[in-house]
Amino acid sequence: MPLFETGARRALAGLIVTVAAGLAAAPPARADLPDAQYHDVIKHLLANVMPPQLDALHTATASLAADMPGFCKKPDHDGLDKMRDGFNTAMDRWQEVQPWRMGPLMTDGRDQLIEYWPDKHGTATRQFRMLLRNKPPLYTDPAKIADASAALQGFPALEEVLFNPKLAGQILAADKDGTYLCQYGVAITSNLEKLTGQIVADWPAFADGMINAGPDSMDYPTSKFAATDLYRALHEGMLIIISQKLARPLGEGPEDAKAERAESWRSERSLRNISHNLKSLFAIYDGELNGAGESGKGMVALLGADSLLDRSFRLNWQKIRDASDALPDSMVAVLAEPGGFDKIQDLENQVAYGVMLVENDVGGHTELGGGFNALDGD
């Protein structure tokens, strides 16, 4: 399945002429960067920036796992609000980790186990209906749920339990169905804590492998080769925002738009997810995230901090953030407003322009962008 869908292709196509005109004035690409420069960027991002984010994600999921059993013993509205707050905290942390798409995040399909999305064929919906009908004990056992369907064991499944008004009402009623659902939530949160703990445990060895790239490495013969994974994370992270998180719910136009196709629509945080994605993606470029790392030591160090390219990139990235910050958390709410479709499409266009800058300015001038194209498949 192509990474880019129709709406995203249209957004990019409308910007190609503008970007092409700007390229004529762009400075020539820097050639033959020393491998040590790539090494320094890799070490900074993987050893200094990322570990605190993984720790924060694990702490948030551990808190969910610790709180859920107590809530289930005596479910009430205050407890439900607390669990929803805990979900949002953990989801914020996940959305800042999600775009990196490398190493332990992807091992054994962990990214899909943590968040099975997009679900283009409605797999989770069908399986969830069967779960509610049959109530298999497997899904209430924290030790066994990891062997179950990925569609029923991560954040989207927990979102359904906590934010679906009907299901949350059953939990608060503490009837037979509600008791099962709450124990299912206990198993999900326990498994999320386990998965995020595995990522934390596996990250140092993976990071060392990239940091120590060289002739003796089976995976990364040079630091430049390893740094390509960081460029890919930045590039593909933006493509995913356009294709999956924006173009998919927008559809072919205002009449085809459907917020229910968006990520985390039930918890009304589809656009909040994108805001956290953008924050994390900029950290790959800049080198600082949530107080970890240092500005200027990300991929920008390969361009030259405070260079003309850097100032241009930061200016245009601020326009992306401004478009994102102008929107509320919920895509459901925005699409229900007059002109809401156009507001979201403006964000889509801003991110699409950012993709072109990543390809031409960052990819071209760091020598890491060869072979990548905004309209390529996944």
GROMACS .gro file of C-alpha atoms in nm:
model
  378
    1MET     CA    1   0.000   0.000   0.000
    2PRO     CA    2   0.153   0.338  -0.095
    3LEU     CA    3   0.253   0.556   0.196
    4PHE     CA    4   0.103   0.858   0.026
    5GLU     CA    5  -0.270   0.866  -0.046
    6THR     CA    6  -0.461   1.088  -0.287
    7GLY     CA    7  -0.508   1.388  -0.058
    8ALA     CA    8  -0.142   1.397   0.037
    9ARG     CA    9  -0.030   1.368  -0.324
   10ARG     CA   10  -0.254   1.663  -0.408
   11ALA     CA   11  -0.111   1.869  -0.122
   12LEU     CA   12   0.244   1.808  -0.235
   13ALA     CA   13   0.172   1.857  -0.603
   14GLY     CA   14   0.039   2.203  -0.536
   15LEU     CA   15   0.367   2.303  -0.374
   16ILE     CA   16   0.619   2.159  -0.619
   17VAL     CA   17   0.633   2.471  -0.837
   18THR     CA   18   0.695   2.697  -0.536
   19VAL     CA   19   0.971   2.477  -0.400
   20ALA     CA   20   1.133   2.428  -0.740
   21ALA     CA   21   1.156   2.804  -0.783
   22GLY     CA   22   1.331   2.834  -0.451
   23LEU     CA   23   1.584   2.566  -0.534
   24ALA     CA   24   1.746   2.781  -0.801
   25ALA     CA   25   1.870   3.015  -0.531
   26ALA     CA   26   1.973   2.741  -0.288
   27PRO     CA   27   2.343   2.714  -0.201
   28PRO     CA   28   2.534   2.417  -0.340
   29ALA     CA   29   2.533   2.092  -0.143
   30ARG     CA   30   2.821   2.037   0.096
   31ALA     CA   31   3.036   1.752  -0.022
   32ASP     CA   32   3.239   1.488   0.158
   33LEU     CA   33   3.142   1.557   0.516
   34PRO     CA   34   3.378   1.377   0.756
   35ASP     CA   35   3.226   1.059   0.898
   36ALA     CA   36   3.304   1.191   1.247
   37GLN     CA   37   3.041   1.463   1.201
   38TYR     CA   38   2.771   1.204   1.140
   39HIS     CA   39   2.900   1.009   1.441
   40ASP     CA   40   2.861   1.310   1.671
   41VAL     CA   41   2.502   1.368   1.562
   42ILE     CA   42   2.412   1.002   1.606
   43LYS     CA   43   2.568   0.986   1.950
   44HIS     CA   44   2.392   1.302   2.064
   45LEU     CA   45   2.046   1.199   1.944
   46LEU     CA   46   2.057   0.832   2.043
   47ALA     CA   47   2.250   0.858   2.370
   48ASN     CA   48   2.138   1.197   2.503
   49VAL     CA   49   1.800   1.285   2.353
   50MET     CA   50   1.611   0.958   2.314
   51PRO     CA   51   1.669   0.765   2.641
   52PRO     CA   52   1.486   1.019   2.863
   53GLN     CA   53   1.187   1.006   2.627
   54LEU     CA   54   1.175   0.626   2.649
   55ASP     CA   55   1.205   0.645   3.027
   56ALA     CA   56   0.916   0.892   3.039
   57LEU     CA   57   0.702   0.664   2.821
   58HIS     CA   58   0.774   0.365   3.042
   59THR     CA   59   0.700   0.567   3.357
   60ALA     CA   60   0.366   0.678   3.210
   61THR     CA   61   0.260   0.326   3.112
   62ALA     CA   62   0.376   0.193   3.449
   63SER     CA   63   0.155   0.452   3.617
   64LEU     CA   64  -0.142   0.338   3.407
   65ALA     CA   65  -0.073  -0.023   3.498
   66ALA     CA   66  -0.048   0.063   3.868
   67ASP     CA   67  -0.371   0.267   3.874
   68MET     CA   68  -0.601   0.045   3.666
   69PRO     CA   69  -0.650  -0.240   3.919
   70GLY     CA   70  -0.747   0.004   4.193
   71PHE     CA   71  -0.996   0.173   3.964
   72CYS     CA   72  -1.150  -0.163   3.877
   73LYS     CA   73  -1.200  -0.250   4.244
   74LYS     CA   74  -1.418   0.056   4.293
   75PRO     CA   75  -1.499   0.222   3.960
   76ASP     CA   76  -1.641   0.573   3.980
   77HIS     CA   77  -1.641   0.890   3.772
   78ASP     CA   78  -1.341   1.041   3.949
   79GLY     CA   79  -1.145   0.722   3.894
   80LEU     CA   80  -1.243   0.716   3.527
   81ASP     CA   81  -1.127   1.076   3.485
   82LYS     CA   82  -0.796   0.983   3.646
   83MET     CA   83  -0.751   0.687   3.411
   84ARG     CA   84  -0.831   0.907   3.112
   85ASP     CA   85  -0.574   1.161   3.229
   86GLY     CA   86  -0.320   0.880   3.264
   87PHE     CA   87  -0.403   0.759   2.914
   88ASN     CA   88  -0.344   1.107   2.773
   89THR     CA   89  -0.013   1.143   2.955
   90ALA     CA   90   0.109   0.808   2.824
   91MET     CA   91  -0.019   0.885   2.474
   92ASP     CA   92   0.166   1.218   2.473
   93ARG     CA   93   0.488   1.035   2.553
   94TRP     CA   94   0.419   0.769   2.290
   95GLN     CA   95   0.354   1.029   2.021
   96GLU     CA   96   0.696   1.181   2.094
   97VAL     CA   97   0.863   0.842   2.061
   98GLN     CA   98   0.655   0.704   1.773
   99PRO     CA   99   0.815   0.897   1.482
  100TRP     CA  100   1.167   0.760   1.543
  101ARG     CA  101   1.062   0.423   1.393
  102MET     CA  102   1.388   0.237   1.443
  103GLY     CA  103   1.556  -0.036   1.645
  104PRO     CA  104   1.370  -0.161   1.955
  105LEU     CA  105   1.061   0.043   1.867
  106MET     CA  106   1.010  -0.181   1.564
  107THR     CA  107   1.151  -0.511   1.694
  108ASP     CA  108   0.891  -0.790   1.686
  109GLY     CA  109   0.633  -0.539   1.565
  110ARG     CA  110   0.631  -0.353   1.897
  111ASP     CA  111   0.508  -0.032   1.735
  112GLN     CA  112   0.194  -0.213   1.620
  113LEU     CA  113   0.149  -0.391   1.951
  114ILE     CA  114   0.162  -0.057   2.128
  115GLU     CA  115  -0.063   0.114   1.875
  116TYR     CA  116  -0.238  -0.088   1.607
  117TRP     CA  117  -0.315   0.195   1.369
  118PRO     CA  118  -0.411   0.280   1.098
  119ASP     CA  119  -0.665   0.000   1.084
  120LYS     CA  120  -0.777   0.048   0.724
  121HIS     CA  121  -0.973  -0.279   0.710
  122GLY     CA  122  -1.157  -0.246   1.040
  123THR     CA  123  -0.978  -0.544   1.193
  124ALA     CA  124  -0.988  -0.407   1.547
  125THR     CA  125  -1.358  -0.322   1.524
  126ARG     CA  126  -1.452  -0.674   1.414
  127GLN     CA  127  -1.231  -0.840   1.672
  128PHE     CA  128  -1.352  -0.610   1.948
  129ARG     CA  129  -1.713  -0.705   1.878
  130MET     CA  130  -1.621  -1.072   1.908
  131LEU     CA  131  -1.433  -1.000   2.229
  132LEU     CA  132  -1.738  -0.836   2.387
  133ARG     CA  133  -1.963  -1.119   2.273
  134ASN     CA  134  -1.745  -1.413   2.376
  135LYS     CA  135  -1.541  -1.264   2.664
  136PRO     CA  136  -1.240  -1.499   2.628
  137PRO     CA  137  -1.036  -1.516   2.950
  138LEU     CA  138  -0.713  -1.476   2.750
  139TYR     CA  139  -0.776  -1.102   2.724
  140THR     CA  140  -0.805  -1.047   3.098
  141ASP     CA  141  -0.480  -1.228   3.177
  142PRO     CA  142  -0.181  -0.989   3.184
  143ALA     CA  143   0.055  -1.284   3.127
  144LYS     CA  144  -0.127  -1.407   2.817
  145ILE     CA  145  -0.261  -1.101   2.637
  146ALA     CA  146   0.077  -1.053   2.468
  147ASP     CA  147   0.001  -1.367   2.265
  148ALA     CA  148  -0.331  -1.227   2.145
  149SER     CA  149  -0.414  -1.019   1.839
  150ALA     CA  150  -0.214  -0.697   1.808
  151ALA     CA  151  -0.540  -0.519   1.727
  152LEU     CA  152  -0.668  -0.584   2.079
  153GLN     CA  153  -0.372  -0.515   2.304
  154GLY     CA  154  -0.249  -0.155   2.275
  155PHE     CA  155  -0.347   0.209   2.314
  156PRO     CA  156  -0.643   0.199   2.068
  157ALA     CA  157  -0.801  -0.091   2.259
  158LEU     CA  158  -0.753   0.089   2.590
  159GLU     CA  159  -0.895   0.406   2.434
  160GLU     CA  160  -1.208   0.214   2.338
  161VAL     CA  161  -1.248   0.083   2.693
  162LEU     CA  162  -1.196   0.419   2.865
  163PHE     CA  163  -1.350   0.665   2.618
  164ASN     CA  164  -1.638   0.479   2.452
  165PRO     CA  165  -1.934   0.618   2.651
  166LYS     CA  166  -2.126   0.290   2.638
  167LEU     CA  167  -1.834   0.077   2.754
  168ALA     CA  168  -1.720   0.323   3.018
  169GLY     CA  169  -2.079   0.328   3.143
  170GLN     CA  170  -2.074  -0.050   3.176
  171ILE     CA  171  -1.752  -0.030   3.378
  172LEU     CA  172  -1.903   0.227   3.612
  173ALA     CA  173  -2.212   0.008   3.649
  174ALA     CA  174  -1.980  -0.276   3.756
  175ASP     CA  175  -2.205  -0.533   3.591
  176LYS     CA  176  -2.076  -0.854   3.437
  177ASP     CA  177  -1.975  -0.687   3.110
  178GLY     CA  178  -1.820  -0.394   3.293
  179THR     CA  179  -1.614  -0.618   3.519
  180TYR     CA  180  -1.478  -0.804   3.218
  181LEU     CA  181  -1.396  -0.481   3.037
  182CYS     CA  182  -1.214  -0.339   3.336
  183GLN     CA  183  -1.004  -0.654   3.379
  184TYR     CA  184  -0.932  -0.636   3.007
  185GLY     CA  185  -0.805  -0.282   3.067
  186VAL     CA  186  -0.582  -0.413   3.347
  187ALA     CA  187  -0.428  -0.664   3.105
  188ILE     CA  188  -0.375  -0.399   2.836
  189THR     CA  189  -0.200  -0.157   3.071
  190SER     CA  190   0.017  -0.431   3.216
  191ASN     CA  191   0.123  -0.533   2.866
  192LEU     CA  192   0.196  -0.172   2.766
  193GLU     CA  193   0.422  -0.138   3.068
  194LYS     CA  194   0.600  -0.459   2.965
  195LEU     CA  195   0.645  -0.352   2.602
  196THR     CA  196   0.777  -0.007   2.687
  197GLY     CA  197   1.009  -0.160   2.946
  198GLN     CA  198   1.151  -0.389   2.678
  199ILE     CA  199   1.220  -0.089   2.457
  200VAL     CA  200   1.401   0.089   2.739
  201ALA     CA  201   1.609  -0.223   2.810
  202ASP     CA  202   1.699  -0.284   2.445
  203TRP     CA  203   1.776   0.075   2.346
  204PRO     CA  204   2.135   0.106   2.479
  205ALA     CA  205   2.266  -0.191   2.278
  206PHE     CA  206   2.091  -0.066   1.965
  207ALA     CA  207   2.224   0.287   2.016
  208ASP     CA  208   2.577   0.156   2.072
  209GLY     CA  209   2.556  -0.032   1.744
  210MET     CA  210   2.477   0.288   1.554
  211ILE     CA  211   2.722   0.501   1.753
  212ASN     CA  212   3.004   0.251   1.689
  213ALA     CA  213   2.940   0.225   1.316
  214GLY     CA  214   3.244   0.126   1.116
  215PRO     CA  215   3.413  -0.147   0.914
  216ASP     CA  216   3.368  -0.402   1.193
  217SER     CA  217   2.992  -0.349   1.213
  218MET     CA  218   2.760  -0.596   1.041
  219ASP     CA  219   2.481  -0.338   1.019
  220TYR     CA  220   2.643   0.006   0.986
  221PRO     CA  221   2.967   0.018   0.787
  222THR     CA  222   2.995   0.397   0.830
  223SER     CA  223   2.842   0.663   1.051
  224LYS     CA  224   2.698   0.826   0.742
  225PHE     CA  225   2.519   0.502   0.661
  226ALA     CA  226   2.382   0.488   1.016
  227ALA     CA  227   2.273   0.852   1.006
  228THR     CA  228   2.050   0.767   0.711
  229ASP     CA  229   1.814   0.603   0.962
  230LEU     CA  230   1.778   0.936   1.141
  231TYR     CA  231   1.706   1.118   0.817
  232ARG     CA  232   1.452   0.850   0.729
  233ALA     CA  233   1.281   0.894   1.067
  234LEU     CA  234   1.247   1.269   1.008
  235HIS     CA  235   1.135   1.230   0.648
  236GLU     CA  236   0.894   0.940   0.692
  237GLY     CA  237   0.755   1.085   1.014
  238MET     CA  238   0.635   1.387   0.821
  239LEU     CA  239   0.501   1.175   0.537
  240ILE     CA  240   0.300   0.969   0.785
  241ILE     CA  241   0.148   1.283   0.935
  242ILE     CA  242   0.032   1.388   0.590
  243SER     CA  243  -0.078   1.054   0.448
  244GLN     CA  244  -0.218   0.872   0.749
  245LYS     CA  245  -0.300   1.134   1.010
  246LEU     CA  246  -0.436   1.413   0.787
  247ALA     CA  247  -0.513   1.302   0.431
  248ARG     CA  248  -0.690   0.985   0.539
  249PRO     CA  249  -0.957   1.151   0.755
  250LEU     CA  250  -0.986   1.445   0.512
  251GLY     CA  251  -1.061   1.209   0.224
  252GLU     CA  252  -1.133   1.352  -0.119
  253GLY     CA  253  -1.292   1.672   0.006
  254PRO     CA  254  -1.527   1.825   0.267
  255GLU     CA  255  -1.812   1.591   0.180
  256ASP     CA  256  -1.589   1.285   0.215
  257ALA     CA  257  -1.412   1.390   0.535
  258LYS     CA  258  -1.462   1.157   0.830
  259ALA     CA  259  -1.299   1.226   1.165
  260GLU     CA  260  -1.351   0.863   1.269
  261ARG     CA  261  -1.072   0.769   1.027
  262ALA     CA  262  -0.829   0.977   1.232
  263GLU     CA  263  -0.590   0.847   1.494
  264SER     CA  264  -0.723   0.862   1.854
  265TRP     CA  265  -1.052   1.018   1.745
  266ARG     CA  266  -1.245   0.855   2.028
  267SER     CA  267  -1.032   1.030   2.293
  268GLU     CA  268  -1.056   1.355   2.093
  269ARG     CA  269  -0.680   1.400   2.055
  270SER     CA  270  -0.609   1.336   1.686
  271LEU     CA  271  -0.451   1.679   1.636
  272ARG     CA  272  -0.281   1.671   1.975
  273ASN     CA  273  -0.099   1.360   1.855
  274ILE     CA  274   0.032   1.551   1.555
  275SER     CA  275   0.151   1.835   1.776
  276HIS     CA  276   0.361   1.592   1.979
  277ASN     CA  277   0.487   1.423   1.661
  278LEU     CA  278   0.604   1.758   1.527
  279LYS     CA  279   0.779   1.840   1.853
  280SER     CA  280   0.971   1.513   1.836
  281LEU     CA  281   1.053   1.538   1.466
  282PHE     CA  282   1.199   1.883   1.514
  283ALA     CA  283   1.423   1.738   1.785
  284ILE     CA  284   1.583   1.508   1.526
  285TYR     CA  285   1.675   1.821   1.333
  286ASP     CA  286   1.754   2.047   1.629
  287GLY     CA  287   1.893   1.816   1.899
  288GLU     CA  288   1.677   1.900   2.204
  289LEU     CA  289   1.353   1.746   2.330
  290ASN     CA  290   1.182   1.806   2.664
  291GLY     CA  291   1.504   1.938   2.816
  292ALA     CA  292   1.716   1.644   2.696
  293GLY     CA  293   2.003   1.714   2.457
  294GLU     CA  294   2.114   2.049   2.323
  295SER     CA  295   1.988   2.272   2.046
  296GLY     CA  296   2.218   2.278   1.744
  297LYS     CA  297   2.354   1.926   1.792
  298GLY     CA  298   2.095   1.739   1.588
  299MET     CA  299   2.107   1.702   1.211
  300VAL     CA  300   2.140   2.079   1.185
  301ALA     CA  301   2.503   2.033   1.294
  302LEU     CA  302   2.564   1.884   0.948
  303LEU     CA  303   2.425   2.198   0.785
  304GLY     CA  304   2.598   2.450   1.008
  305ALA     CA  305   2.400   2.597   1.296
  306ASP     CA  306   2.269   2.948   1.228
  307SER     CA  307   2.346   2.911   0.859
  308LEU     CA  308   2.110   3.054   0.598
  309LEU     CA  309   1.964   2.707   0.547
  310ASP     CA  310   1.913   2.663   0.920
  311ARG     CA  311   1.741   2.998   0.962
  312SER     CA  312   1.514   2.926   0.666
  313PHE     CA  313   1.426   2.580   0.795
  314ARG     CA  314   1.345   2.708   1.143
  315LEU     CA  315   1.130   2.988   1.003
  316ASN     CA  316   0.928   2.747   0.793
  317TRP     CA  317   0.902   2.493   1.073
  318GLN     CA  318   0.756   2.765   1.295
  319LYS     CA  319   0.483   2.812   1.034
  320ILE     CA  320   0.403   2.442   1.064
  321ARG     CA  321   0.387   2.469   1.442
  322ASP     CA  322   0.172   2.781   1.421
  323ALA     CA  323  -0.077   2.600   1.196
  324SER     CA  324  -0.082   2.308   1.440
  325ASP     CA  325  -0.106   2.522   1.753
  326ALA     CA  326  -0.402   2.713   1.608
  327LEU     CA  327  -0.611   2.395   1.614
  328PRO     CA  328  -0.772   2.227   1.916
  329ASP     CA  329  -0.688   1.869   2.012
  330SER     CA  330  -0.989   1.710   1.847
  331MET     CA  331  -1.030   1.661   1.473
  332VAL     CA  332  -1.392   1.571   1.541
  333ALA     CA  333  -1.449   1.920   1.681
  334VAL     CA  334  -1.264   2.099   1.399
  335LEU     CA  335  -1.442   1.916   1.117
  336ALA     CA  336  -1.775   1.999   1.281
  337GLU     CA  337  -1.696   2.372   1.253
  338PRO     CA  338  -1.769   2.584   0.945
  339GLY     CA  339  -1.442   2.601   0.753
  340GLY     CA  340  -1.288   2.330   0.970
  341PHE     CA  341  -1.185   2.121   0.670
  342ASP     CA  342  -0.986   2.414   0.529
  343LYS     CA  343  -0.807   2.468   0.861
  344ILE     CA  344  -0.687   2.108   0.871
  345GLN     CA  345  -0.596   2.118   0.504
  346ASP     CA  346  -0.383   2.426   0.574
  347LEU     CA  347  -0.188   2.223   0.828
  348GLU     CA  348  -0.154   1.945   0.571
  349ASN     CA  349  -0.014   2.193   0.318
  350GLN     CA  350   0.231   2.339   0.569
  351VAL     CA  351   0.363   1.993   0.659
  352ALA     CA  352   0.386   1.906   0.290
  353TYR     CA  353   0.601   2.213   0.231
  354GLY     CA  354   0.814   2.103   0.525
  355VAL     CA  355   0.864   1.765   0.358
  356MET     CA  356   1.005   1.938   0.053
  357LEU     CA  357   1.245   2.136   0.272
  358VAL     CA  358   1.356   1.818   0.447
  359GLU     CA  359   1.422   1.651   0.113
  360ASN     CA  360   1.599   1.942  -0.052
  361ASP     CA  361   1.769   2.130   0.232
  362VAL     CA  362   1.830   1.866   0.497
  363GLY     CA  363   1.855   1.559   0.275
  364GLY     CA  364   2.052   1.728  -0.001
  365HIS     CA  365   2.298   1.916   0.215
  366THR     CA  366   2.369   1.636   0.461
  367GLU     CA  367   2.410   1.385   0.175
  368LEU     CA  368   2.156   1.159   0.346
  369GLY     CA  369   1.858   1.211   0.118
  370GLY     CA  370   1.962   1.016  -0.189
  371GLY     CA  371   1.704   0.763  -0.300
  372PHE     CA  372   1.419   0.915  -0.097
  373ASN     CA  373   1.125   1.083  -0.264
  374ALA     CA  374   0.814   1.227  -0.108
  375LEU     CA  375   0.593   1.020  -0.338
  376ASP     CA  376   0.772   0.688  -0.287
  377GLY     CA  377   0.596   0.394  -0.123
  378ASP     CA  378   0.653   0.298   0.237
   0.00000   0.00000   0.00000
